[in-house]
Tab-separated table of C-alpha atoms in Angstrom:
chain	number	residue	atom	x	y	z
A	1	UNK	CA	-11.078	0.869	63.253
A	2	UNK	CA	-7.541	0.986	61.823
A	3	UNK	CA	-7.852	-2.588	60.572
A	4	UNK	CA	-11.189	-1.778	58.927
A	5	UNK	CA	-9.787	1.305	57.179
A	6	UNK	CA	-6.770	-0.633	55.926
A	7	UNK	CA	-9.020	-3.393	54.592
A	8	UNK	CA	-11.139	-0.807	52.765
A	9	UNK	CA	-8.063	0.702	51.153
A	10	UNK	CA	-6.919	-2.749	49.973
A	11	UNK	CA	-10.348	-3.426	48.484
A	12	UNK	CA	-10.365	-0.034	46.751
A	13	UNK	CA	-6.886	-0.660	45.310
A	14	UNK	CA	-7.886	-4.143	44.188
A	15	UNK	CA	-10.997	-2.814	42.441
A	16	UNK	CA	-8.917	-0.155	40.688
A	17	UNK	CA	-6.430	-2.700	39.312
A	18	UNK	CA	-9.226	-5.057	38.214
A	19	UNK	CA	-10.908	-2.209	36.335
A	20	UNK	CA	-7.585	-1.150	34.836
A	21	UNK	CA	-6.869	-4.708	33.714
A	22	UNK	CA	-10.321	-5.014	32.111
A	23	UNK	CA	-9.842	-1.669	30.349
A	24	UNK	CA	-6.443	-2.741	29.004
A	25	UNK	CA	-7.781	-6.090	27.819
A	26	UNK	CA	-10.788	-4.415	26.176
A	27	UNK	CA	-8.557	-1.876	24.429
A	28	UNK	CA	-6.289	-4.679	23.218
A	29	UNK	CA	-9.280	-6.656	21.908
A	30	UNK	CA	-10.640	-3.618	20.075
A	31	UNK	CA	-7.225	-2.974	18.502
A	32	UNK	CA	-7.095	-6.587	17.317
A	33	UNK	CA	-10.600	-6.613	15.836
A	34	UNK	CA	-10.920	-3.063	14.475
A	35	UNK	CA	-8.601	-3.427	11.437
A	36	UNK	CA	-10.610	-6.451	10.262
A	37	UNK	CA	-13.867	-4.511	10.635
A	38	UNK	CA	-12.374	-1.598	8.676
A	39	UNK	CA	-10.861	-3.725	5.890
A	40	UNK	CA	-13.751	-6.138	5.201
A	41	UNK	CA	-16.298	-3.659	3.704
A	42	UNK	CA	-13.748	-2.455	1.159
A	43	UNK	CA	-13.703	-5.859	-0.440
A	44	UNK	CA	-17.076	-4.787	-1.897
A	45	UNK	CA	-17.143	-0.981	-1.577
A	46	UNK	CA	-14.915	1.332	-3.621
A	47	UNK	CA	-13.503	4.062	-1.344
A	48	UNK	CA	-13.783	7.618	-2.712
A	49	UNK	CA	-10.315	8.562	-1.442
A	50	UNK	CA	-7.409	7.192	0.566
A	51	UNK	CA	-5.870	8.322	3.834
A	52	UNK	CA	-2.734	9.362	1.958
A	53	UNK	CA	-4.745	11.471	-0.507
A	54	UNK	CA	-6.400	13.277	2.388
A	55	UNK	CA	-3.078	13.796	4.137
A	56	UNK	CA	-1.518	15.157	0.926
A	57	UNK	CA	-4.356	17.646	0.482
A	58	UNK	CA	-4.186	18.835	4.103
A	59	UNK	CA	-0.388	19.148	3.969
A	60	UNK	CA	-0.553	21.149	0.718
A	61	UNK	CA	-3.151	23.542	2.113
A	62	UNK	CA	-1.192	24.011	5.343
A	63	UNK	CA	1.839	24.951	3.247
A	64	UNK	CA	-0.017	27.637	1.343
A	65	UNK	CA	-0.714	25.702	-1.851
A	66	UNK	CA	-4.235	27.068	-2.208
A	67	UNK	CA	-4.611	25.821	-5.808
A	68	UNK	CA	-3.577	22.251	-5.027
A	69	UNK	CA	-6.160	19.754	-6.281
A	70	UNK	CA	-6.460	15.990	-6.090
A	71	UNK	CA	-6.865	14.248	-9.437
A	72	UNK	CA	-8.445	10.832	-9.069
A	73	UNK	CA	-11.011	8.703	-10.849
A	74	UNK	CA	-11.955	5.193	-9.775
A	75	UNK	CA	-12.037	2.455	-12.414
A	76	UNK	CA	-12.389	-1.308	-12.139
A	77	UNK	CA	-9.516	-3.688	-12.768
A	78	UNK	CA	-11.179	-4.706	-16.037
A	79	UNK	CA	-10.775	-1.093	-17.233
A	80	UNK	CA	-7.025	-1.098	-16.614
A	81	UNK	CA	-4.660	-2.296	-19.299
A	82	UNK	CA	-2.972	-5.642	-18.579
A	83	UNK	CA	0.208	-3.819	-19.595
A	84	UNK	CA	0.005	-1.613	-16.510
A	85	UNK	CA	-0.754	-4.514	-14.194
A	86	UNK	CA	2.240	-6.364	-15.641
A	87	UNK	CA	4.481	-3.285	-15.374
A	88	UNK	CA	3.790	-2.630	-11.679
A	89	UNK	CA	4.167	-6.324	-10.828
A	90	UNK	CA	7.506	-6.317	-12.678
A	91	UNK	CA	8.659	-3.162	-10.936
A	92	UNK	CA	7.208	-3.408	-7.442
A	93	UNK	CA	6.453	-6.980	-6.395
A	94	UNK	CA	7.139	-9.973	-8.614
A	95	UNK	CA	6.189	-12.379	-5.839
A	96	UNK	CA	2.771	-10.742	-5.353
A	97	UNK	CA	0.673	-13.707	-6.463
A	98	UNK	CA	2.490	-16.151	-4.153
A	99	UNK	CA	3.234	-14.336	-0.904
A	100	UNK	CA	0.855	-13.577	1.956
A	101	UNK	CA	1.661	-9.879	2.065
A	102	UNK	CA	5.361	-9.996	2.939
A	103	UNK	CA	8.472	-10.689	0.869
A	104	UNK	CA	10.916	-11.927	3.483
A	105	UNK	CA	13.812	-12.249	1.025
A	106	UNK	CA	13.395	-8.590	0.041
A	107	UNK	CA	13.078	-7.579	3.700
A	108	UNK	CA	16.331	-9.389	4.513
A	109	UNK	CA	18.167	-7.759	1.590
A	110	UNK	CA	16.823	-4.303	2.509
A	111	UNK	CA	17.808	-4.799	6.151
A	112	UNK	CA	21.351	-5.768	5.166
A	113	UNK	CA	21.653	-2.882	2.689
A	114	UNK	CA	20.253	-0.249	5.022
A	115	UNK	CA	22.459	-1.470	7.847
A	116	UNK	CA	25.546	-0.897	5.708
A	117	UNK	CA	24.361	2.135	3.714
A	118	UNK	CA	25.111	5.671	4.832
A	119	UNK	CA	22.655	7.512	2.607
A	120	UNK	CA	20.131	5.671	0.477
A	121	UNK	CA	17.430	3.698	2.277
A	122	UNK	CA	16.008	0.747	0.353
A	123	UNK	CA	12.442	-0.357	1.033
A	124	UNK	CA	10.970	-3.836	0.835
A	125	UNK	CA	7.246	-3.131	0.912
A	126	UNK	CA	5.023	-5.414	-1.130
A	127	UNK	CA	2.024	-4.144	-3.057
A	128	UNK	CA	-0.211	-5.364	-0.231
A	129	UNK	CA	1.796	-3.384	2.327
A	130	UNK	CA	1.645	-0.276	0.145
A	131	UNK	CA	-2.145	-0.620	-0.102
A	132	UNK	CA	-2.385	-0.885	3.693
A	133	UNK	CA	-0.227	2.210	4.158
A	134	UNK	CA	-1.777	4.373	1.436
A	135	UNK	CA	-5.405	3.475	2.011
A	136	UNK	CA	-5.632	3.375	5.801
A	137	UNK	CA	-2.567	4.826	7.541
A	138	UNK	CA	-0.331	7.851	7.961
A	139	UNK	CA	3.096	8.401	6.342
A	140	UNK	CA	5.860	7.638	8.821
A	141	UNK	CA	8.918	5.422	9.209
A	142	UNK	CA	8.319	4.668	12.886
A	143	UNK	CA	8.193	1.086	14.129
A	144	UNK	CA	4.699	1.678	15.514
A	145	UNK	CA	3.350	2.641	12.092
A	146	UNK	CA	5.172	-0.266	10.459
A	147	UNK	CA	3.636	-2.618	13.008
A	148	UNK	CA	0.122	-1.308	12.350
A	149	UNK	CA	0.809	-1.560	8.613
A	150	UNK	CA	1.842	-5.197	8.994
A	151	UNK	CA	-1.358	-6.045	10.856
A	152	UNK	CA	-3.527	-4.280	8.255
A	153	UNK	CA	-1.599	-6.167	5.555
A	154	UNK	CA	-2.507	-9.490	7.168
A	155	UNK	CA	-6.179	-8.463	7.245
A	156	UNK	CA	-6.087	-7.324	3.604
A	157	UNK	CA	-4.485	-10.549	2.401
A	158	UNK	CA	-6.958	-12.653	4.396
A	159	UNK	CA	-10.100	-10.778	3.358
A	160	UNK	CA	-9.442	-9.613	-0.225
A	161	UNK	CA	-8.551	-11.625	-3.326
A	162	UNK	CA	-5.382	-10.673	-5.171
A	163	UNK	CA	-7.285	-8.968	-7.974
A	164	UNK	CA	-8.955	-6.667	-5.432
A	165	UNK	CA	-5.603	-5.796	-3.866
A	166	UNK	CA	-4.043	-4.846	-7.215
A	167	UNK	CA	-7.237	-2.965	-8.149
A	168	UNK	CA	-6.929	-0.884	-4.968
A	169	UNK	CA	-3.246	-0.332	-5.570
A	170	UNK	CA	-3.696	0.924	-9.131
A	171	UNK	CA	-6.537	3.222	-8.108
A	172	UNK	CA	-4.661	4.923	-5.261
A	173	UNK	CA	-0.962	4.789	-6.128
A	174	UNK	CA	0.455	8.287	-6.503
A	175	UNK	CA	1.654	8.929	-10.064
A	176	UNK	CA	2.452	12.634	-9.932
A	177	UNK	CA	1.957	15.654	-7.723
A	178	UNK	CA	-1.705	15.415	-6.696
A	179	UNK	CA	-2.293	12.653	-9.248
A	180	UNK	CA	-3.634	9.394	-7.812
A	181	UNK	CA	-4.584	6.256	-9.651
A	182	UNK	CA	-4.117	4.821	-13.116
A	183	UNK	CA	-7.007	6.612	-14.819
A	184	UNK	CA	-6.097	10.129	-13.694
A	185	UNK	CA	-2.439	9.528	-14.549
A	186	UNK	CA	-3.272	8.114	-17.973
A	187	UNK	CA	-5.529	11.055	-18.841
A	188	UNK	CA	-3.073	13.686	-17.637
A	189	UNK	CA	0.209	12.228	-18.885
A	190	UNK	CA	-0.839	10.366	-22.042
A	191	UNK	CA	-4.281	11.789	-22.920
A	192	UNK	CA	-5.791	8.329	-23.040
A	193	UNK	CA	-7.636	5.973	-20.732
A	194	UNK	CA	-5.905	3.452	-18.491
A	195	UNK	CA	-7.453	0.719	-20.633
A	196	UNK	CA	-5.372	1.750	-23.640
A	197	UNK	CA	-1.919	2.163	-22.107
A	198	UNK	CA	0.915	0.657	-24.115
A	199	UNK	CA	3.763	-1.336	-22.591
A	200	UNK	CA	6.079	1.675	-22.832
A	201	UNK	CA	3.565	4.035	-21.211
A	202	UNK	CA	2.802	1.519	-18.491
A	203	UNK	CA	6.499	1.040	-17.769
A	204	UNK	CA	6.959	4.806	-17.502
A	205	UNK	CA	4.194	5.071	-14.891
A	206	UNK	CA	5.707	2.159	-12.973
A	207	UNK	CA	9.156	3.740	-13.231
A	208	UNK	CA	8.159	6.857	-11.261
A	209	UNK	CA	6.330	4.994	-8.463
A	210	UNK	CA	9.291	5.076	-6.045
A	211	UNK	CA	9.309	8.903	-6.143
A	212	UNK	CA	6.150	10.138	-7.914
A	213	UNK	CA	6.502	13.823	-6.959
A	214	UNK	CA	10.223	14.186	-7.589
A	215	UNK	CA	10.244	12.169	-10.819
A	216	UNK	CA	8.168	13.230	-13.818
A	217	UNK	CA	6.570	11.311	-16.668
A	218	UNK	CA	6.688	14.336	-18.983
A	219	UNK	CA	10.348	15.145	-18.195
A	220	UNK	CA	12.011	11.892	-17.144
A	221	UNK	CA	15.569	11.998	-15.914
A	222	UNK	CA	18.177	9.376	-16.719
A	223	UNK	CA	17.276	7.188	-13.779
A	224	UNK	CA	13.583	7.121	-14.708
A	225	UNK	CA	14.452	6.225	-18.295
A	226	UNK	CA	16.702	3.402	-17.093
A	227	UNK	CA	13.929	2.165	-14.806
A	228	UNK	CA	11.482	2.230	-17.699
A	229	UNK	CA	13.859	0.325	-19.966
A	230	UNK	CA	14.480	-2.318	-17.291
A	231	UNK	CA	10.744	-2.770	-16.684
A	232	UNK	CA	9.959	-3.141	-20.392
A	233	UNK	CA	12.770	-5.697	-20.767
A	234	UNK	CA	11.453	-7.809	-17.864
A	235	UNK	CA	7.713	-7.548	-18.502
A	236	UNK	CA	7.896	-10.412	-20.990
A	237	UNK	CA	9.100	-12.739	-18.232
A	238	UNK	CA	6.020	-11.869	-16.186
A	239	UNK	CA	3.727	-12.311	-19.210
A	240	UNK	CA	5.227	-15.721	-19.969
A	241	UNK	CA	3.981	-16.985	-16.596
A	242	UNK	CA	0.383	-15.892	-17.353
A	243	UNK	CA	0.710	-13.600	-14.329
A	244	UNK	CA	-2.170	-11.324	-15.298
A	245	UNK	CA	-4.460	-14.305	-15.851
A	246	UNK	CA	-3.526	-15.733	-12.435
A	247	UNK	CA	-4.395	-12.429	-10.769
A	248	UNK	CA	-7.707	-12.240	-12.610
A	249	UNK	CA	-8.536	-15.829	-11.705
A	250	UNK	CA	-8.766	-17.103	-15.275
A	251	UNK	CA	-5.705	-19.343	-14.809
A	252	UNK	CA	-4.739	-21.408	-11.753
A	253	UNK	CA	-1.833	-20.106	-9.712
A	254	UNK	CA	1.283	-22.024	-10.709
A	255	UNK	CA	4.217	-22.897	-8.459
A	256	UNK	CA	6.537	-20.002	-7.700
A	257	UNK	CA	9.644	-20.076	-9.905
A	258	UNK	CA	12.906	-20.646	-8.034
């Protein structure tokens, strides 16, 4: 009898661990596949809002900002001035057309800087990584969130063309308190459409991207003005490579400059 009971307990324990192993493997498989299932439809479907927009609205309401509103209007990449595309490439990610979602040189420089810095933290996120974070994820600096962001970035780069990635970026980048996307920002700050932004206006919008709530288009501080000047000065280098045309697919992608 004792031997029979012991054998039954072993079988029960073995069944439990087999079920646990299957559950873990299934969960792991779902986690691997789910981001691809989420990302693929948005190659063709324009999302009405981003995760970060929703989080911003909830956070504002929880903090008693009852009049807080989201300003956003979707437009296609063809309705956005090439000046703005060029400005954000110049400012945020000059290797955008060549990399597969990650700028390892920038990551290395940021890692070295942040390891030595006592105050200012420098980021190294590409446009693709920012799209992954803003569109699908939650704001956080944890390694878990960064890992999920990296995996979503791989899916985005594999499933969307570059013009779709920059289109998403320019429709959901924050460009003021409650202001998301190029069209809303253009209407509010410059009283024009995103299609008619000048180089100077485009550079100003790109200049506030690192801190779009703290920095203001209508009252730029010295740092914002210096950022704008630097962007304008370097936009011609990006134009000379036919960067916009490469993104839009009207020119073949050339070799990355050394």
